[in-house]
């Protein structure tokens, strides 16, 4: 099941040769970090478990590779570095590189209005350019969220024409193109369509001719036909309960926003091209452009959801422990992937897993920590740049009580959260699927740091404005920042529930929703999704499962419709039927 790397093989070969010599020294010790890598993936290294393949690249060669668990549970096939895995959104950099190469070949310009190639997209107040799509600065709503609302199966068969028609129905954008940065699978799906319409080749064909063929990546391609038989392909899995798994069955074959299948060994060839370019642009201006961080139209960096992550050409750039890190993760239809690259150290870590909940990103970062050197900053610079550990203070329970309550924000991924007083401190109870509860430790009477849960180190800042409204700003490092407000004490009556209940229709989604009362609770079902409980924020605002709805009323005050908001889209209109 496990495979040693070139470096490890060389060490073993050298030690074997020396053992035949008179007076030879003791065998060279195996790098202890390899055993630590094995420990990181130990949870997968057992019979009956989906698996992960890992590759660590340093100074132009694999220093360690290994496979853990199974690529296919039904047929007891082990995971390895030649197992073909679906890498979901990690594919985006290959879509971006294809578009950049197409522009170099004269098929398109990065500053073209995308309606030149896809006229079905509405004409908005400001044109959306190819460059906007590349850097997530277009404002286009995310099609994966939209299709879910429209009632389609999330990972089912979606013709490209259906998605284009869905996007063509959107009367507005989340923001004016070039003025914001919001992760959008729609943008990268459209980039794949741009390749097809501008070059006459599918994204799969273009990438094979211009990237994968020249690099010798013989097991890598955009998987645009779900019925195709792929040798050595790993089967995707989801959790089916504590310690048990189920296959992730899918007929999803859209590409651009994702869709690439590849191996650890093929990604090594791609990785090395950053240091020894063999692609068609011998002047290396291609890679120079490809490695540029994205920016807004005003020149400010393209920061995903107001985080410290700069997006550009399908790659995320951040500072990690004093080192530049370029990366992209992916997770979908039974798979989880991460490709980390530290260009200054010529160090890369690849983790490909065939379990959606594997969190390949966290695994890969844990591996990178073993091989990264200490920050190479000068001592004074390092001391200045290093984050200082927060100094916690004692705050009375009476002062903490002021910040308890329910909070919500239209862009907050979970829609709402609750802050409670427990054992003399503030806590944020978390749903089981989001991990353990989060404790908030005070650094002042209104500033707190999360010290538990899945996102330790998050900053929680409370304030009260002149109107008496309590607000909460949450900033999670390398993830995002959100503004929330405290929910009112408004308690809707059954009369309020029945006034809202009824059928609603959205032209933008070509989908219906139904609001109804069941068991004394207000519920909403959108499309064919499972119903979710609606919780009142105030008289005209409700939240449910990460979404928020704002009621609209006619001149008589009767409810005529609502708008739906979430992290991937804003102001989806529903009219009462």
XYZ file of C-alpha atoms in Angstrom:
577
model
C 0.000 0.000 0.000
C 2.840 2.352 0.751
C 5.572 3.566 -1.575
C 8.857 5.205 -0.625
C 10.223 8.116 -2.605
C 13.228 8.627 -4.812
C 15.147 10.090 -1.902
C 14.206 7.299 0.453
C 15.055 4.684 -2.186
C 18.432 6.305 -2.715
C 19.116 6.255 1.010
C 18.226 2.588 1.247
C 20.304 1.691 -1.804
C 23.301 3.569 -0.431
C 23.009 1.905 2.938
C 22.738 -1.536 1.329
C 25.870 -0.898 -0.742
C 27.818 0.281 2.283
C 26.773 -2.761 4.303
C 28.798 -4.905 1.916
C 31.944 -2.895 2.564
C 34.485 -3.756 5.257
C 34.375 -1.149 7.993
C 31.288 0.507 6.550
C 29.507 3.024 8.689
C 26.020 2.331 10.081
C 23.044 2.628 7.732
C 21.855 6.185 7.066
C 18.840 6.850 9.295
C 15.478 7.289 7.673
C 14.235 10.879 7.995
C 12.036 10.909 11.104
C 9.699 13.359 9.375
C 8.494 10.561 7.079
C 7.121 8.693 10.081
C 5.410 11.895 11.201
C 3.785 12.188 7.774
C 2.512 8.640 8.186
C 1.047 9.623 11.541
C -0.823 12.552 9.950
C -2.556 10.116 7.578
C -2.834 7.251 10.064
C -6.621 7.574 10.223
C -6.838 6.426 6.601
C -4.181 3.710 6.796
C -6.478 0.806 7.577
C -8.661 -1.744 5.803
C -12.119 -0.589 4.862
C -11.238 3.103 4.683
C -11.123 5.494 1.729
C -7.635 6.795 1.239
C -5.237 9.599 0.491
C -2.164 9.872 -1.710
C 0.538 12.332 -0.669
C 3.583 13.697 -2.433
C 6.238 16.008 -1.003
C 8.444 17.790 -3.543
C 11.601 19.662 -2.653
C 14.382 21.027 -4.851
C 13.117 19.313 -7.978
C 12.377 15.795 -6.728
C 9.996 13.807 -4.611
C 11.423 13.468 -1.121
C 8.498 11.348 0.022
C 5.364 9.789 -1.437
C 2.878 7.405 0.068
C -0.578 5.975 -0.308
C -2.964 5.280 2.545
C -6.274 3.446 2.587
C -8.200 2.342 -0.461
C -8.817 3.894 -3.855
C -11.760 1.520 -4.237
C -13.405 -0.176 -1.270
C -15.569 -2.523 -3.328
C -12.606 -4.127 -5.072
C -10.038 -3.631 -2.306
C -7.715 -1.537 -4.512
C -5.139 0.467 -2.523
C -4.596 4.190 -2.957
C -1.277 5.214 -4.491
C 0.526 7.963 -6.336
C -0.780 6.624 -9.671
C -4.416 6.562 -8.512
C -6.505 8.957 -10.618
C -8.398 11.353 -8.329
C -10.947 14.067 -8.992
C -9.521 17.356 -7.671
C -12.620 19.608 -7.841
C -11.788 23.331 -7.513
C -8.035 22.700 -7.524
C -8.739 22.417 -11.271
C -9.317 26.158 -11.562
C -5.637 27.005 -12.087
C -5.565 24.729 -15.141
C -8.639 26.473 -16.556
C -6.971 29.842 -15.930
C -3.708 28.733 -17.547
C -5.659 27.513 -20.592
C -7.394 30.892 -20.918
C -4.096 32.727 -20.545
C -2.522 30.564 -23.260
C -5.540 31.091 -25.521
C -5.077 34.838 -25.126
C -1.366 34.510 -26.020
C -2.369 32.624 -29.158
C -4.753 35.388 -30.230
C -8.025 33.558 -29.679
C -9.280 36.086 -27.121
C -8.244 39.049 -25.000
C -8.397 39.141 -21.228
C -10.101 42.527 -21.478
C -12.821 41.318 -23.850
C -16.445 41.654 -22.793
C -17.527 38.034 -22.209
C -20.710 38.716 -24.198
C -18.486 38.682 -27.280
C -18.372 34.903 -26.830
C -21.408 34.209 -24.649
C -24.098 36.692 -25.756
C -26.681 34.829 -23.658
C -25.317 36.581 -20.555
C -27.345 39.744 -19.875
C -25.936 43.171 -20.624
C -25.321 44.715 -17.217
C -24.495 48.345 -16.396
C -20.771 47.557 -16.662
C -19.333 44.848 -18.936
C -17.897 41.683 -17.384
C -14.458 40.976 -18.830
C -12.535 37.727 -19.093
C -10.143 39.105 -16.487
C -13.028 39.629 -14.051
C -13.912 35.946 -14.346
C -10.313 34.879 -13.760
C -10.022 36.806 -10.484
C -13.568 36.252 -9.100
C -14.318 39.953 -9.471
C -17.283 39.600 -11.855
C -20.142 39.627 -9.337
C -21.818 36.690 -11.111
C -23.874 34.503 -8.793
C -22.542 31.017 -8.083
C -24.271 28.426 -10.259
C -23.848 25.583 -7.756
C -25.894 27.481 -5.189
C -28.392 28.553 -7.844
C -28.946 25.038 -9.171
C -29.536 23.808 -5.632
C -32.203 26.467 -5.165
C -33.693 25.606 -8.546
C -34.322 22.072 -7.316
C -31.714 20.164 -9.298
C -29.632 17.397 -7.744
C -26.433 19.032 -6.499
C -24.034 16.525 -8.069
C -26.347 15.249 -10.821
C -26.182 15.682 -14.582
C -26.258 19.327 -15.628
C -25.990 20.187 -19.316
C -23.842 23.246 -19.987
C -26.789 24.789 -21.822
C -28.919 24.559 -18.668
C -26.313 26.421 -16.593
C -25.882 29.110 -19.253
C -29.668 29.552 -19.390
C -29.789 29.776 -15.591
C -27.101 32.471 -15.537
C -28.846 34.283 -18.392
C -31.945 34.574 -16.183
C -30.101 36.577 -13.515
C -31.215 40.226 -13.785
C -28.503 41.541 -11.497
C -25.011 40.877 -10.193
C -23.890 40.714 -6.563
C -21.731 43.795 -7.180
C -20.458 45.948 -10.034
C -17.731 44.033 -11.917
C -14.244 44.892 -10.725
C -15.363 46.422 -7.416
C -15.458 43.297 -5.228
C -14.171 39.749 -4.977
C -16.488 36.818 -4.293
C -15.697 33.193 -5.100
C -17.807 32.135 -8.066
C -17.851 28.742 -9.727
C -19.947 30.386 -12.431
C -16.986 32.469 -13.562
C -14.764 29.457 -14.115
C -17.529 27.447 -15.762
C -17.936 30.350 -18.204
C -14.163 30.416 -18.807
C -14.400 26.801 -19.946
C -17.164 27.816 -22.348
C -15.055 30.753 -23.567
C -12.285 28.332 -24.541
C -14.719 26.248 -26.563
C -16.311 29.204 -28.358
C -13.086 31.113 -29.058
C -10.756 28.254 -30.047
C -13.151 25.670 -31.466
C -11.751 23.095 -29.013
C -13.274 21.858 -25.786
C -11.451 22.775 -22.605
C -10.332 19.152 -22.395
C -8.894 19.212 -25.914
C -7.216 22.600 -25.506
C -5.599 21.730 -22.175
C -4.347 18.394 -23.521
C -2.775 20.028 -26.556
C -1.223 22.983 -24.730
C -0.524 21.807 -21.165
C -0.874 18.130 -20.349
C 0.611 16.754 -23.574
C 3.735 18.947 -23.518
C 4.290 18.215 -19.822
C 3.810 14.455 -20.198
C 0.831 14.378 -17.818
C -0.626 11.221 -19.351
C -3.208 10.557 -16.643
C -4.583 14.101 -16.389
C -7.588 15.537 -18.259
C -10.821 17.442 -17.786
C -13.376 14.724 -17.076
C -16.226 15.949 -19.296
C -18.000 12.593 -19.817
C -19.143 10.877 -16.627
C -19.756 7.591 -18.476
C -16.110 7.297 -19.561
C -14.035 4.415 -18.182
C -10.837 5.754 -16.585
C -8.114 3.210 -15.691
C -6.871 3.450 -12.083
C -9.623 5.900 -11.197
C -10.345 6.233 -7.482
C -13.947 5.978 -6.291
C -15.291 8.943 -4.338
C -16.847 8.436 -0.904
C -18.930 10.214 1.705
C -19.472 9.410 5.366
C -22.438 7.127 6.040
C -22.181 7.199 9.822
C -19.579 6.802 12.510
C -16.721 4.869 10.907
C -18.734 3.828 7.846
C -18.750 5.074 4.262
C -20.835 5.144 1.118
C -19.972 5.657 -2.527
C -20.505 9.085 -3.979
C -22.445 8.334 -7.143
C -22.561 11.154 -9.657
C -23.317 11.995 -13.253
C -21.817 15.475 -12.911
C -19.396 16.252 -15.727
C -19.220 20.042 -16.045
C -15.667 21.352 -16.306
C -13.911 24.682 -15.855
C -14.932 25.365 -12.274
C -13.671 21.856 -11.499
C -13.614 18.562 -13.312
C -9.921 17.711 -13.572
C -8.751 14.186 -12.778
C -5.061 13.611 -12.123
C -2.451 11.782 -10.058
C 0.221 12.795 -7.567
C 2.893 11.799 -10.074
C 1.374 13.914 -12.862
C 1.113 16.942 -10.575
C 4.859 16.644 -9.964
C 5.415 17.364 -13.681
C 3.144 20.410 -13.501
C 4.848 21.605 -10.326
C 8.318 21.473 -11.876
C 7.234 23.599 -14.832
C 7.127 26.600 -12.496
C 10.909 26.286 -12.149
C 11.799 24.937 -15.626
C 9.170 26.125 -18.088
C 8.745 23.863 -21.127
C 5.424 25.251 -22.345
C 5.074 27.177 -25.584
C 5.985 30.614 -24.220
C 9.771 30.259 -24.016
C 10.213 33.878 -22.899
C 8.457 32.900 -19.637
C 6.185 35.928 -19.846
C 3.347 33.397 -19.699
C 4.337 32.221 -16.216
C 5.142 35.762 -15.104
C 1.549 36.752 -15.857
C 0.112 33.492 -14.505
C 1.762 34.091 -11.130
C 0.494 37.658 -10.722
C -2.016 38.139 -7.877
C -5.418 39.340 -9.036
C -6.651 42.869 -8.443
C -9.788 44.954 -8.519
C -10.255 47.619 -11.188
C -8.883 50.246 -8.783
C -5.655 48.275 -8.301
C -6.433 46.914 -4.840
C -5.781 43.195 -4.342
C -8.589 40.741 -5.058
C -9.256 39.497 -1.508
C -11.722 36.617 -1.277
C -14.628 37.613 0.990
C -12.549 40.359 2.675
C -10.014 37.799 3.936
C -6.229 37.949 3.646
C -6.319 35.536 0.684
C -5.415 37.130 -2.651
C -6.950 35.380 -5.656
C -5.532 35.357 -9.165
C -5.609 32.966 -12.131
C -7.075 30.075 -10.130
C -4.532 30.364 -7.321
C -4.684 31.736 -3.791
C -1.640 33.579 -2.409
C -1.142 34.164 1.309
C 1.683 34.678 3.778
C 2.112 31.541 5.897
C 4.493 31.741 8.842
C 6.680 34.231 6.999
C 6.688 32.243 3.743
C 4.814 32.910 0.520
C 2.250 30.162 -0.083
C 0.430 29.653 -3.390
C -2.305 27.062 -3.217
C -5.803 25.923 -4.058
C -7.986 23.329 -2.407
C -10.894 21.377 -3.827
C -13.751 19.322 -2.436
C -16.765 17.851 -4.240
C -18.584 14.630 -5.140
C -16.660 12.351 -2.802
C -13.173 13.868 -3.094
C -10.929 16.349 -1.277
C -7.698 17.774 -2.702
C -4.981 20.285 -1.866
C -1.913 21.482 -3.741
C 0.432 23.722 -1.730
C 3.465 25.441 -3.254
C 6.111 27.429 -1.388
C 8.044 28.901 -4.339
C 10.860 30.459 -2.317
C 11.737 27.074 -0.800
C 10.865 25.070 -3.960
C 8.702 23.000 -1.620
C 5.303 21.590 -2.591
C 2.835 19.268 -0.907
C 0.110 17.366 -2.779
C -2.705 15.583 -0.942
C -5.433 13.787 -2.920
C -8.163 11.986 -0.953
C -11.241 10.073 -2.088
C -13.373 11.049 0.909
C -15.237 14.357 0.730
C -14.818 15.055 4.452
C -11.107 14.218 4.546
C -10.031 17.893 4.737
C -7.020 17.468 2.469
C -6.131 21.120 3.064
C -5.558 20.628 6.778
C -3.620 17.404 6.137
C -1.355 19.056 3.562
C -0.610 22.033 5.812
C 0.310 19.672 8.656
C 2.779 17.961 6.308
C 4.214 21.285 5.110
C 4.866 22.344 8.690
C 7.321 19.426 9.006
C 9.408 20.553 6.037
C 9.254 24.342 6.169
C 12.337 26.113 7.508
C 12.057 28.785 10.136
C 11.147 32.171 8.708
C 14.120 33.651 6.844
C 13.239 37.215 7.861
C 15.805 39.258 9.734
C 15.262 38.973 13.512
C 13.911 42.516 13.827
C 11.569 42.026 10.855
C 10.416 38.653 12.145
C 9.695 40.070 15.586
C 7.729 42.902 14.027
C 5.800 40.629 11.651
C 5.135 37.765 14.049
C 1.654 37.840 15.514
C 1.717 38.414 19.243
C -0.173 35.996 21.456
C -3.335 37.666 22.725
C -3.361 38.739 26.349
C -6.619 37.666 27.908
C -8.233 39.653 30.701
C -10.951 39.044 33.261
C -14.344 40.515 32.421
C -17.322 40.347 34.744
C -20.255 38.159 33.859
C -22.457 41.270 33.970
C -20.357 42.958 31.272
C -20.308 39.787 29.162
C -24.077 39.469 29.405
C -24.421 42.575 27.186
C -23.119 40.634 24.188
C -25.271 37.521 24.518
C -28.024 36.896 22.020
C -28.639 35.779 18.475
C -26.794 37.408 15.558
C -27.207 37.142 11.824
C -25.635 38.473 8.632
C -26.754 38.030 5.005
C -23.258 36.937 3.924
C -22.327 34.895 6.994
C -21.893 31.238 5.870
C -24.095 29.828 8.650
C -26.622 32.657 8.406
C -26.866 33.093 12.166
C -25.125 32.255 15.424
C -25.892 32.511 19.098
C -23.637 33.870 21.832
C -24.351 32.510 25.314
C -22.945 32.963 28.815
C -21.606 29.677 30.168
C -19.403 29.037 33.197
C -18.588 32.724 33.480
C -17.488 33.107 29.853
C -18.890 33.657 26.350
C -19.465 30.663 24.095
C -20.803 30.106 20.580
C -22.738 26.803 20.447
C -22.122 25.057 17.109
C -24.279 22.594 15.179
C -22.835 19.090 15.325
C -21.780 19.149 11.664
C -19.636 22.258 12.311
C -17.648 20.746 15.167
C -17.329 21.580 18.875
C -18.586 24.740 20.555
C -16.359 27.820 20.362
C -15.141 29.624 23.481
C -14.533 33.387 23.236
C -11.715 34.690 25.435
C -11.738 38.477 26.131
C -8.855 40.754 25.217
C -11.000 43.750 26.212
C -14.596 44.205 27.319
C -15.745 44.075 23.678
C -12.959 42.230 21.829
C -12.638 38.445 21.917
C -10.572 35.644 20.386
C -11.930 32.164 19.635
C -9.916 29.465 21.386
C -11.816 26.341 20.386
C -13.726 24.755 17.552
C -12.433 24.446 14.011
C -11.297 28.068 13.646
C -9.167 29.044 16.636
C -7.713 32.535 16.487
C -10.834 34.152 15.084
C -11.497 37.733 16.176
C -14.937 38.672 17.505
C -15.556 42.404 17.951
C -18.822 43.615 19.526
C -20.138 47.172 19.484
C -23.344 49.116 20.037
C -24.251 51.961 17.690
C -26.065 55.209 18.515
C -29.407 53.623 17.760
C -28.839 50.876 20.315
C -28.184 48.164 17.700
C -25.575 45.601 18.807
C -23.202 44.531 16.064
C -20.620 41.781 15.746
C -17.699 41.659 13.290
C -16.089 38.227 12.876
C -12.670 37.891 11.214
C -11.323 34.366 10.663
C -7.691 34.263 9.433
C -7.348 32.931 5.866
C -11.116 32.538 5.576
C -13.052 35.786 5.671
C -14.680 38.645 7.547
C -18.378 39.227 8.175
C -20.597 41.808 9.807
C -23.587 40.605 11.817
C -26.291 42.359 13.817
C -28.129 41.193 16.896
C -31.506 39.715 16.150
C -34.463 41.501 17.698
C -36.736 40.075 20.365
C -39.571 39.934 17.840
C -41.572 36.737 18.337
C -43.898 36.006 15.422
C -47.390 34.684 16.121
C -49.225 31.926 14.316
C -51.119 34.723 12.559
C -47.783 36.060 11.240
C -46.848 32.548 10.103
C -50.074 32.084 8.172
C -49.719 35.524 6.573
C -46.371 34.445 5.157
C -47.392 30.917 4.185
C -48.018 30.164 0.540
C -46.399 29.447 -2.799
C -43.739 31.658 -4.422
C -42.060 31.600 -7.819
C -38.643 32.837 -8.983
C -38.150 33.600 -12.661
C -34.409 33.840 -12.042
C -34.319 30.199 -10.977
C -37.427 28.968 -12.798
C -38.191 27.412 -9.434
C -40.963 27.436 -6.853
C -40.777 27.620 -3.105
C -43.350 26.835 -0.495
C -43.595 28.400 2.982
C -45.801 26.475 5.382
C -46.469 25.806 9.067
C -45.725 22.390 10.483
C -45.534 21.413 14.133
C -45.997 25.024 15.153
C -42.894 26.097 13.220
C -42.537 28.068 10.012
C -40.816 26.027 7.294
C -39.560 26.776 3.791
C -38.908 24.379 0.943
C -37.130 25.708 -2.147
C -37.341 23.547 -5.240
C -37.051 19.916 -4.198
C -34.777 20.588 -1.245
C -35.574 19.386 2.249
C -37.587 21.904 4.271
C -35.767 24.218 6.690
C -37.102 26.088 9.698
C -37.446 29.855 9.272
C -36.343 31.844 12.336
C -37.408 35.454 12.701
C -34.801 38.198 12.822
C -37.455 40.889 12.802
C -40.916 41.422 11.326
C -39.731 41.175 7.710
C -36.511 39.159 7.925
C -36.069 35.427 8.506
C -33.084 33.079 8.322
C -32.890 29.380 7.455
C -29.899 27.062 6.878
C -27.431 29.808 5.973
C -29.952 31.714 3.834
C -31.886 34.826 4.743
C -35.143 36.056 3.259
C -36.412 39.626 3.261
C -40.167 39.943 2.873
C -41.637 42.369 0.363
C -45.030 44.004 0.911
C -47.511 45.744 -1.345
C -49.175 49.104 -0.664
C -51.724 47.460 1.651
C -48.969 45.800 3.683
C -49.679 42.293 2.422
C -46.718 40.064 1.617
C -46.124 40.039 -2.143
C -42.822 38.150 -2.277
C -39.353 37.948 -0.818
C -35.695 38.174 -1.783
C -33.247 35.430 -0.880
C -29.625 36.053 0.134
C -26.727 33.750 0.895
C -22.942 33.651 0.657
C -22.932 32.766 -3.053
C -25.746 35.008 -4.259
C -27.784 38.057 -3.322
C -31.320 39.302 -3.895
C -32.843 36.305 -5.670
C -36.447 37.378 -6.203
C -39.535 35.255 -5.435
C -43.042 36.521 -6.198
C -46.120 35.259 -4.403
C -48.382 33.043 -6.491
